[in-house]
mmCIF file of C-alpha atoms in Angstrom:
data_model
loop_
_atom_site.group_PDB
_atom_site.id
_atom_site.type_symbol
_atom_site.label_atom_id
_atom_site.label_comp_id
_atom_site.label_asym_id
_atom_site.label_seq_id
_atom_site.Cartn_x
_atom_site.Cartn_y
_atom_site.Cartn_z
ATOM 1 C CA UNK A 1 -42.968 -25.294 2.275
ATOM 2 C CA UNK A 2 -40.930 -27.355 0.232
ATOM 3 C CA UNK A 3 -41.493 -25.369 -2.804
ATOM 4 C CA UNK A 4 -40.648 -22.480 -1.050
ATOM 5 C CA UNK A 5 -37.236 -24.424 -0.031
ATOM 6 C CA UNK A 6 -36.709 -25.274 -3.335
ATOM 7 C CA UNK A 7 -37.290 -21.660 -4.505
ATOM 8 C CA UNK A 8 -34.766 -20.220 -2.180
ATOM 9 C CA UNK A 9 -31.982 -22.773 -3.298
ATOM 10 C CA UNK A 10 -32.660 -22.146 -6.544
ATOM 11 C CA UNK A 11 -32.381 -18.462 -5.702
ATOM 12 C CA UNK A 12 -28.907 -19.218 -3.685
ATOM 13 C CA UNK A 13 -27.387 -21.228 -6.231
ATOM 14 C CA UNK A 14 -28.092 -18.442 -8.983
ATOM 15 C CA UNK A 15 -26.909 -15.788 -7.142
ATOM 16 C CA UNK A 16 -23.279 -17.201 -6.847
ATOM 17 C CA UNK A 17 -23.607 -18.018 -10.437
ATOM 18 C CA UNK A 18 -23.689 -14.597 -11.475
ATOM 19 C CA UNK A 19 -20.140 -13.526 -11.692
ATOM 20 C CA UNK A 20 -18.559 -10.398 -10.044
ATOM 21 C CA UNK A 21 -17.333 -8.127 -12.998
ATOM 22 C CA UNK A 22 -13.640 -6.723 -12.190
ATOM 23 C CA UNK A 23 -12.837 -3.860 -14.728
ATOM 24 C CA UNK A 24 -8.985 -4.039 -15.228
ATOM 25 C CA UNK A 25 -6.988 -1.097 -16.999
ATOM 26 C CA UNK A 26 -3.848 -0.558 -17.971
ATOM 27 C CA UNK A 27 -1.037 -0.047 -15.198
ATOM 28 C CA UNK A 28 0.539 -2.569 -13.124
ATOM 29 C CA UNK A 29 -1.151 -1.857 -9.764
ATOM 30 C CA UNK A 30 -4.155 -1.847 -10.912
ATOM 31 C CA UNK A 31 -4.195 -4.947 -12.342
ATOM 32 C CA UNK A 32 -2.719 -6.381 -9.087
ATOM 33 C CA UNK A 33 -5.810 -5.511 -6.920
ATOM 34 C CA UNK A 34 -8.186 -6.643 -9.730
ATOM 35 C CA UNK A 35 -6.326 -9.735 -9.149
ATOM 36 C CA UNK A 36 -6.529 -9.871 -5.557
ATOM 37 C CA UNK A 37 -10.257 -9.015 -6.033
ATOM 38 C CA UNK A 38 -10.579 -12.199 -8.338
ATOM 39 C CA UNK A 39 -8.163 -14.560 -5.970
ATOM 40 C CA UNK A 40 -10.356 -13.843 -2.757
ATOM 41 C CA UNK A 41 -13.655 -14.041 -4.552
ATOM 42 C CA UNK A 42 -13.158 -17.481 -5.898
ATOM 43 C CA UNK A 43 -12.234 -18.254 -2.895
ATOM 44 C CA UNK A 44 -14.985 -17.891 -1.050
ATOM 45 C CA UNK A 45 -16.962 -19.551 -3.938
ATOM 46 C CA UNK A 46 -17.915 -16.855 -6.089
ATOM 47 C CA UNK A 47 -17.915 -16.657 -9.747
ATOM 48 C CA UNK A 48 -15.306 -13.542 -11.326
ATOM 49 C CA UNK A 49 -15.069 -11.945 -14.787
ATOM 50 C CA UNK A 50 -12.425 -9.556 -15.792
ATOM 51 C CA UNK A 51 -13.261 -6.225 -18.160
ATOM 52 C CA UNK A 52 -10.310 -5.324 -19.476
ATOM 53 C CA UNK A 53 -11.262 -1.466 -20.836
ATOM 54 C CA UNK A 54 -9.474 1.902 -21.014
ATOM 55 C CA UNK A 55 -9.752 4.481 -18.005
ATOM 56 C CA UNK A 56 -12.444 6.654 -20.441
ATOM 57 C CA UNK A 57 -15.002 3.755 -21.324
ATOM 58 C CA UNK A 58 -15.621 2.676 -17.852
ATOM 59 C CA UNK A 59 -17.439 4.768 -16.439
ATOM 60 C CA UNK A 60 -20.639 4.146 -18.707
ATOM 61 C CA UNK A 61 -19.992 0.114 -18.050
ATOM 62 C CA UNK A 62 -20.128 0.955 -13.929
ATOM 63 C CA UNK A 63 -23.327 3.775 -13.962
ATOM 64 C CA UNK A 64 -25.035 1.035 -16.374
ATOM 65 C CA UNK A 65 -24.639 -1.879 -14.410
ATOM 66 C CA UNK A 66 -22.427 -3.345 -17.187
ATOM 67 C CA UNK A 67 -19.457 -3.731 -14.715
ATOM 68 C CA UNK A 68 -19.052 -4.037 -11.287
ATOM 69 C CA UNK A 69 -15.798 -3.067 -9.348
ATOM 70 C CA UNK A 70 -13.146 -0.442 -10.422
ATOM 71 C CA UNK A 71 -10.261 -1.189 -7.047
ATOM 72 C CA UNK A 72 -7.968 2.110 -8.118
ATOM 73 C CA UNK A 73 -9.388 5.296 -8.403
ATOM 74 C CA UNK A 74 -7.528 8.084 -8.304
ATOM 75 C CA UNK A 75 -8.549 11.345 -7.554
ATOM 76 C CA UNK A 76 -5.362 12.885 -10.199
ATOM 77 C CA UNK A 77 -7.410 11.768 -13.383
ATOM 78 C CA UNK A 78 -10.691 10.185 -12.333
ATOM 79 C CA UNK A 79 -11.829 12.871 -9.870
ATOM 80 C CA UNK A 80 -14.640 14.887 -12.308
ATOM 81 C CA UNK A 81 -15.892 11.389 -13.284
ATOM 82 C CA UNK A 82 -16.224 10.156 -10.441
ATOM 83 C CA UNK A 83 -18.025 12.869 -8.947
ATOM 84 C CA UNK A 84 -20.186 13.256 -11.685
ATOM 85 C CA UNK A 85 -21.789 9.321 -11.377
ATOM 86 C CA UNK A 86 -21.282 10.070 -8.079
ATOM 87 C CA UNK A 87 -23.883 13.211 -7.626
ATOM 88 C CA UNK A 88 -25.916 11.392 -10.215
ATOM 89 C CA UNK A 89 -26.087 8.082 -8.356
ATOM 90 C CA UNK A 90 -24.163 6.174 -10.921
ATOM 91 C CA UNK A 91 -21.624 4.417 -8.534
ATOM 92 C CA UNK A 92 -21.161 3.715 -5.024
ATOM 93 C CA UNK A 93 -17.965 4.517 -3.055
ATOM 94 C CA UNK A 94 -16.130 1.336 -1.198
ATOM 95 C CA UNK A 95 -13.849 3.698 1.042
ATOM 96 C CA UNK A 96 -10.760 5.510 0.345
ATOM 97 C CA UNK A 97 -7.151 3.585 1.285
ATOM 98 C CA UNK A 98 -4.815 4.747 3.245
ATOM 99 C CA UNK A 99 -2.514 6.319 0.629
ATOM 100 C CA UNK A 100 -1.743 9.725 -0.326
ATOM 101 C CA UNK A 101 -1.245 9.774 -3.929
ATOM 102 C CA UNK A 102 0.298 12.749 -6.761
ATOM 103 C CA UNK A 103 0.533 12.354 -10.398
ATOM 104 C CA UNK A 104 2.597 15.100 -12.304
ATOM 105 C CA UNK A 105 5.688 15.715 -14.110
ATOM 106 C CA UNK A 106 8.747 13.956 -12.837
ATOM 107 C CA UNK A 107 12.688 13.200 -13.552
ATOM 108 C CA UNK A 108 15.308 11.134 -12.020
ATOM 109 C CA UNK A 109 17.739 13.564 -9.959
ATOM 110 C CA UNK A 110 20.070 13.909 -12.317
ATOM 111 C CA UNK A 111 18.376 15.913 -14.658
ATOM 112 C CA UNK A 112 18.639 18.487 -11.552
ATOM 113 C CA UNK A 113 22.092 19.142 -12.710
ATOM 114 C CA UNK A 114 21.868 20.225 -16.298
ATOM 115 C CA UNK A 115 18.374 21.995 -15.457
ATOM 116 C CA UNK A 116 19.389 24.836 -12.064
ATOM 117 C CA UNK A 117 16.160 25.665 -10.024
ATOM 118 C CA UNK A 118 14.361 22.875 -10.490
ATOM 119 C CA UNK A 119 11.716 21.620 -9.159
ATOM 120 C CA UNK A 120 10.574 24.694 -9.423
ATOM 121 C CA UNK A 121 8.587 24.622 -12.742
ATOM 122 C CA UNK A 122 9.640 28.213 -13.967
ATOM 123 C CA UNK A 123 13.344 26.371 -14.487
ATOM 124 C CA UNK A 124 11.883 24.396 -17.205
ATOM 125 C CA UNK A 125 11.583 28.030 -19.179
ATOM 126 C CA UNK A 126 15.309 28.267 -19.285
ATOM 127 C CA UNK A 127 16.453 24.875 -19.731
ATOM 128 C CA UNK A 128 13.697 23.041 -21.856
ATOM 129 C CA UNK A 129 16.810 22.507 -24.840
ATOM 130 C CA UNK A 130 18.032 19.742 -22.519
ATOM 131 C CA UNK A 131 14.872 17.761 -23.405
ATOM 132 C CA UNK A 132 14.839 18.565 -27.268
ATOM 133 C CA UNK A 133 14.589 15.354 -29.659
ATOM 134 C CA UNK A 134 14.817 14.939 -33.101
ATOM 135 C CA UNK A 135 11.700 14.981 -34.360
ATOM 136 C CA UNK A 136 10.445 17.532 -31.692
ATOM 137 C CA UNK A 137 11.085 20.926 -33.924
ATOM 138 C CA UNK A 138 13.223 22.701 -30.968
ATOM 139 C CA UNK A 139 10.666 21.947 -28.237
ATOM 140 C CA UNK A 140 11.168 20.269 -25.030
ATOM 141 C CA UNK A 141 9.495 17.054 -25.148
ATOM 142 C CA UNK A 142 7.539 15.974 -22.526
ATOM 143 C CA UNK A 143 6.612 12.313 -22.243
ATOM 144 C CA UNK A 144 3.095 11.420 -21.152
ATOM 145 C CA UNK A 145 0.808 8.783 -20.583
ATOM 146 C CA UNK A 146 -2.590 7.794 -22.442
ATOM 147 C CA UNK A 147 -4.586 9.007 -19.513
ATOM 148 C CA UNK A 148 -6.425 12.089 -19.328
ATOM 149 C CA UNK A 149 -4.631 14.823 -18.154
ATOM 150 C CA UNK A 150 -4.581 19.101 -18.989
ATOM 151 C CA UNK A 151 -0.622 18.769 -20.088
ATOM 152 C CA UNK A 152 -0.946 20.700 -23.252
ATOM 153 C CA UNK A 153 -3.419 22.923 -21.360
ATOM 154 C CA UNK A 154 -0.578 23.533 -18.630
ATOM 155 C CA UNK A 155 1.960 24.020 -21.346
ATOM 156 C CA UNK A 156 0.157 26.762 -23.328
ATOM 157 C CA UNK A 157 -0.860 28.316 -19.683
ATOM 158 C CA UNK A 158 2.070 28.313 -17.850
ATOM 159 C CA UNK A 159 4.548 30.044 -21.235
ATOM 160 C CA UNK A 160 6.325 26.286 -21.708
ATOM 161 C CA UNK A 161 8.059 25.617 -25.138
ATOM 162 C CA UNK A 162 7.404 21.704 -24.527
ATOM 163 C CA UNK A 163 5.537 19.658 -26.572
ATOM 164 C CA UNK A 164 3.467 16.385 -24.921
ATOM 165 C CA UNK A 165 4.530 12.266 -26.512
ATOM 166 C CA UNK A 166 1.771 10.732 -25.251
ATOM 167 C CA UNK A 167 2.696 6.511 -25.332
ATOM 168 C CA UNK A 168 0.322 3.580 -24.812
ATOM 169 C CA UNK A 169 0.543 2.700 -21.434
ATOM 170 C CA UNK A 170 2.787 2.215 -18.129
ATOM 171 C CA UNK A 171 5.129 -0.192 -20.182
ATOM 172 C CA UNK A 172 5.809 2.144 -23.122
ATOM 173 C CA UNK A 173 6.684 4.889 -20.156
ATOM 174 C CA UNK A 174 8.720 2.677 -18.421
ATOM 175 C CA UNK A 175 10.630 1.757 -21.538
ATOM 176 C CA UNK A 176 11.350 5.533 -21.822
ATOM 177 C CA UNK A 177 12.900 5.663 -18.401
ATOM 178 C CA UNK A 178 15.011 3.225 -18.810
ATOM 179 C CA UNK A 179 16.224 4.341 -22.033
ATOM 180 C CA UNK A 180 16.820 7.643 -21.023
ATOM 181 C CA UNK A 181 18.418 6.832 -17.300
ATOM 182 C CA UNK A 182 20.730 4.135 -19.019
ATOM 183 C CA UNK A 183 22.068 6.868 -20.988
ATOM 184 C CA UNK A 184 21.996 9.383 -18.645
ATOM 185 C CA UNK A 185 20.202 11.367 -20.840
ATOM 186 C CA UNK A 186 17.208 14.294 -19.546
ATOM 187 C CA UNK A 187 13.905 13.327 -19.307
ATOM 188 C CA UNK A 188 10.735 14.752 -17.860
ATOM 189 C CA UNK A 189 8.053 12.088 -17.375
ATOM 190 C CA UNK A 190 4.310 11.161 -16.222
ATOM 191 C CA UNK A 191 4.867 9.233 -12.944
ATOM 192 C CA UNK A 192 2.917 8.734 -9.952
ATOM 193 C CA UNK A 193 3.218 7.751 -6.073
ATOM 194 C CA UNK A 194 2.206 4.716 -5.258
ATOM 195 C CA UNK A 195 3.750 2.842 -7.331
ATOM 196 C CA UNK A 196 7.672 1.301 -7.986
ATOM 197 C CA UNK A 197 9.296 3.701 -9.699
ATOM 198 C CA UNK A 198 10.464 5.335 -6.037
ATOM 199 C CA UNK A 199 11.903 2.214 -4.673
ATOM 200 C CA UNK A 200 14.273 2.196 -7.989
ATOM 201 C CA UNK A 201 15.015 5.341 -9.210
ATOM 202 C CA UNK A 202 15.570 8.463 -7.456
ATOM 203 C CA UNK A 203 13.752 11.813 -8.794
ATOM 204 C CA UNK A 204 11.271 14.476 -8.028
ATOM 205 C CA UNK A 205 8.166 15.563 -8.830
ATOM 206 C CA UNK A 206 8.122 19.198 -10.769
ATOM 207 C CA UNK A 207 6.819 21.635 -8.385
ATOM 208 C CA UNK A 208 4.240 24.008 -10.633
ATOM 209 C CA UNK A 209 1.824 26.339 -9.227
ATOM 210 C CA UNK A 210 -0.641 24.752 -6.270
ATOM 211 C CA UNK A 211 -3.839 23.142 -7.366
ATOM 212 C CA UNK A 212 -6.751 24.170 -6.778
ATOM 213 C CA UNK A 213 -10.404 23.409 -8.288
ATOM 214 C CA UNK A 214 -10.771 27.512 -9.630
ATOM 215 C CA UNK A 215 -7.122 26.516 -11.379
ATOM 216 C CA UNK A 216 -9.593 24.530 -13.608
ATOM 217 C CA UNK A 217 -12.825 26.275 -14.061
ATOM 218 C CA UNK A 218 -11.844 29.914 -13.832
ATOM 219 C CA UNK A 219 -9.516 31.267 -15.818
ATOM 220 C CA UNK A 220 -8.482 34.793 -13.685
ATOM 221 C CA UNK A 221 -7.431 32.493 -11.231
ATOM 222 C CA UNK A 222 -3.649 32.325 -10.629
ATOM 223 C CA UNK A 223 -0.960 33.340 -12.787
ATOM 224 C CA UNK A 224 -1.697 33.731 -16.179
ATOM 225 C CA UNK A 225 -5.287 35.486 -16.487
ATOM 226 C CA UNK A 226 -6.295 34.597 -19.332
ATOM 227 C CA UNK A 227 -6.098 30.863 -19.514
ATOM 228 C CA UNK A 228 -7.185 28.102 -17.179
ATOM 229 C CA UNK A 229 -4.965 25.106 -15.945
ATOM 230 C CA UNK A 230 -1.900 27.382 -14.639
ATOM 231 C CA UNK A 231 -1.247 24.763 -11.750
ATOM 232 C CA UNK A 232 -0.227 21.290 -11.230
ATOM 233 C CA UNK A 233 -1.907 18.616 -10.139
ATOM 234 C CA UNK A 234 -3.180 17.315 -6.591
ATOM 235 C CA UNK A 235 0.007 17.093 -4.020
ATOM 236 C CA UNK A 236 -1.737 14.835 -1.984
ATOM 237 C CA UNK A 237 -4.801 12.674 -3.393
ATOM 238 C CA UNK A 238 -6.960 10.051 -2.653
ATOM 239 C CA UNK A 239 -7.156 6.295 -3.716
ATOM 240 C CA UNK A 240 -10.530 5.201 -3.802
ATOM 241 C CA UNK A 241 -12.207 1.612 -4.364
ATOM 242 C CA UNK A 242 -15.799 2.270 -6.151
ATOM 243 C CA UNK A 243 -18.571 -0.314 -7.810
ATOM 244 C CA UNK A 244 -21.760 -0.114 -9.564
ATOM 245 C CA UNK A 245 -25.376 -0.193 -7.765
ATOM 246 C CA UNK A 246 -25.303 -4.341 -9.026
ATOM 247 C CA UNK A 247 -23.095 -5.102 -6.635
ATOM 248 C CA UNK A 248 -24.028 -3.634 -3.800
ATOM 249 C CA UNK A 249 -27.774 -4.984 -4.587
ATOM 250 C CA UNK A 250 -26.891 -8.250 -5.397
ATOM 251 C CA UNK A 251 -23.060 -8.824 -2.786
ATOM 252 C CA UNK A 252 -24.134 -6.556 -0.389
ATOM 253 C CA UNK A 253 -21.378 -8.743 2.017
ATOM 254 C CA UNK A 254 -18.641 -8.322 -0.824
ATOM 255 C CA UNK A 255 -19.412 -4.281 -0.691
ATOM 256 C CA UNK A 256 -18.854 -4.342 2.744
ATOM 257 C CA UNK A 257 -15.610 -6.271 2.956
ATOM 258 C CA UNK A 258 -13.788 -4.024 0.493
ATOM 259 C CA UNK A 259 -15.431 -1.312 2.789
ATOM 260 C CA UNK A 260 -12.575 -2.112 4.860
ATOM 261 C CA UNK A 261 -9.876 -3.558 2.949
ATOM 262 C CA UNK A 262 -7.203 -1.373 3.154
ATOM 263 C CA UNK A 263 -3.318 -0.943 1.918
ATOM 264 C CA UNK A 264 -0.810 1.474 2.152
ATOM 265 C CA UNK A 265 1.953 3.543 -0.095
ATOM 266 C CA UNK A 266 4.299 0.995 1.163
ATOM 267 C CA UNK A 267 2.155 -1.911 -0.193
ATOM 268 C CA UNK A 268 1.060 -1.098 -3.268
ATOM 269 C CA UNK A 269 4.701 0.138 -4.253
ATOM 270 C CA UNK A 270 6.328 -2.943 -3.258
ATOM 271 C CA UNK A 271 3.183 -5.082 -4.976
ATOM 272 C CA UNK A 272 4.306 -2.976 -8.264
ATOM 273 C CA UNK A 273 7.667 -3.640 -8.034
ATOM 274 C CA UNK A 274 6.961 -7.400 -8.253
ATOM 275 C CA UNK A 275 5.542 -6.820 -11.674
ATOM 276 C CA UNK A 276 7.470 -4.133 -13.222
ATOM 277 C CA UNK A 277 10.841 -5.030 -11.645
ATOM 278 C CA UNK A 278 10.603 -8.842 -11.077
ATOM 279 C CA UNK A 279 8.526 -9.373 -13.999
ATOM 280 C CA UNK A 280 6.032 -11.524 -11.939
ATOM 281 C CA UNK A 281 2.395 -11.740 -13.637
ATOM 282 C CA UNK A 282 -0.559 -9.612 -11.562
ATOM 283 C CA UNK A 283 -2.149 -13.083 -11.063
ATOM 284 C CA UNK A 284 1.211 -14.194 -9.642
ATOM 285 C CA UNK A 285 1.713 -11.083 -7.303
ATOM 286 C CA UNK A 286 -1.983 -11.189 -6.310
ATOM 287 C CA UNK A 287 -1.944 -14.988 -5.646
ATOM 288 C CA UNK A 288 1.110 -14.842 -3.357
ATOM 289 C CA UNK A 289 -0.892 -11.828 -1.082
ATOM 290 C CA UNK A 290 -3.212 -13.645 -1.023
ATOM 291 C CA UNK A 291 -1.581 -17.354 0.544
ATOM 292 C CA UNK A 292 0.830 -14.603 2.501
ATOM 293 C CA UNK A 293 -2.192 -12.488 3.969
ATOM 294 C CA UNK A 294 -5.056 -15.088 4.478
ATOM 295 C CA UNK A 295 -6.018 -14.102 7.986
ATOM 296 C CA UNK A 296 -5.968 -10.622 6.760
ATOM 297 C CA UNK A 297 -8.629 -10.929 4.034
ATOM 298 C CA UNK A 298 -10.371 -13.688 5.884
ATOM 299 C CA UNK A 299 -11.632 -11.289 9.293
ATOM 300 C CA UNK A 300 -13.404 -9.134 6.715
ATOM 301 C CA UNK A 301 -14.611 -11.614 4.396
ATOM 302 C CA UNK A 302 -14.980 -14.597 6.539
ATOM 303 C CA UNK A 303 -19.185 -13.782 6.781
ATOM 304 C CA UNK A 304 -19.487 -13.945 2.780
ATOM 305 C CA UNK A 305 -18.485 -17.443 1.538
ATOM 306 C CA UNK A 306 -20.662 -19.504 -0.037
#
């Protein structure tokens, strides 16, 4: 009996020895719930590695066990992978939060004035000289993100003389913006809801043909017949919180807290703002929410510590 004692210590100790790995990409809010992930972990006595990795490359670190939590997923440019380990048993969903996201082409409202129609997307036809640069040959310029997304697709389809600038990451966008609105000068961008840019600047999304899944995979569909990707994105996604097969083995109680943790548009925007308007760190966003919301995190976590 007391080997058997001894065994199941053992067993307990290693257990929250092995860390819980939190893949973190590239954009502010993100990073924040990574953070928050890490912050209420440790509390409760468990051990937390970050992955830092690009959107593309972690998908083979979740389906192989390599990583363990990916907190943003959003259905805008993860959807097809995530279905994919999804069908294939590769990852297991955590919920969906209560947030209606859309990732497209946007500009701040003033652009409105020097471009008529908008935001329909057929304006951009007439007035895509107002976005010109330099080194852009006569096109309209575009200015996208290093995510995955069908923008030259939608450009060829949809009869656009724009050409895509595809920066680094959320920074280098937001750098853009700010250039551009402090000089009052057009821009069409790659934002998305939640996040801060709303609570700062005001704009609208471009409004190009509805989405739908045939937009993608058959070409006859919509406008132009001969070419796929004739449509915008999603108007109204989902957020979703997703892990590998690890971690619901070996945290089953984790898996089930983030079952139910849940924010809203509201939240995650402000959250953002703290980083890419106050200049606060992730860790210090995440470790305020955390002191501020204790009670919060604590009735669904409260069974899992150590």
């Amino acid at each position: 009996m007391r080997k058997l004692c001894l065994l199941l210590l053992i067993f307990h100790s290693s257990l929250f020895a092995t860390p819980v790995r939190v893949l973190v990409n590239d954009w502010s809010s993100q990073q924040i719930l990574a953070n928050i992930a890490e912050q209420v972990f440790i509390r409760l006595g468990y051990e937390v590695e970050f992955i830092n990795v690009e959107v593309d490359a972690q998908w083979y670190l979740l389906k192989s066990n390599k990583a363990d939590l990916q907190l943003e997923v959003w259905q805008g440019t993860m959807e097809e992978k995530y279905t994919q380990l999804l069908n294939s048993g590769g990852l297991v969903d955590l919920g969906t939060y209560s947030v209606a996201t859309r990732e497209d082409w946007w500009y701040p409202m003033y652009v409105k004035d020097a471009c008529p129609g908008l935001p329909d997307w057929r304006a951009l036809r007439k007035c895509h000289d107002i976005f010109v640069r330099s080194d852009s040959r006569g096109k309209g310029v575009y200015v996208a993100g290093p995510w995955e997304k069908p923008d030259r697709a939608r450009i060829k389809a949809l009869g656009l003389n724009f050409v895509v600038k595809q920066v680094e990451d959320d920074q280098a966008l937001w750098r853009e913006l700010a250039n551009a609105t402090a000089q009052q000068q057009a821009i069409l961008i790659f934002n998305w809801t939640p996040n801060w840019v709303g609570s700062v600047y005001s704009g609208e999304f471009v409004e190009f043909p509805v989405h739908s899944k045939a937009c993608e995979e058959d070409a006859k569909w919509g406008i132009n017949a001969e070419l796929p990707y004739d449509c915008g994105n999603p108007r109204s996604g989902w957020l979703k919180k997703v892990s590998s097969n690890r971690f619901v083995e070996l945290f089953p109680c984790l898996a089930n807290g983030l079952r139910q943790f849940d924010l809203t548009n509201d939240e995650i925007e402000s959250l953002s703002a703290k980083v890419d308007v106050e200049k606060q760190t992730p860790k210090q966003v995440a470790q305020s929410w955390v002191i501020e919301n204790r009670a919060r995190w604590h009735a669904i976590f409260n069974t899992c510590k150590q």
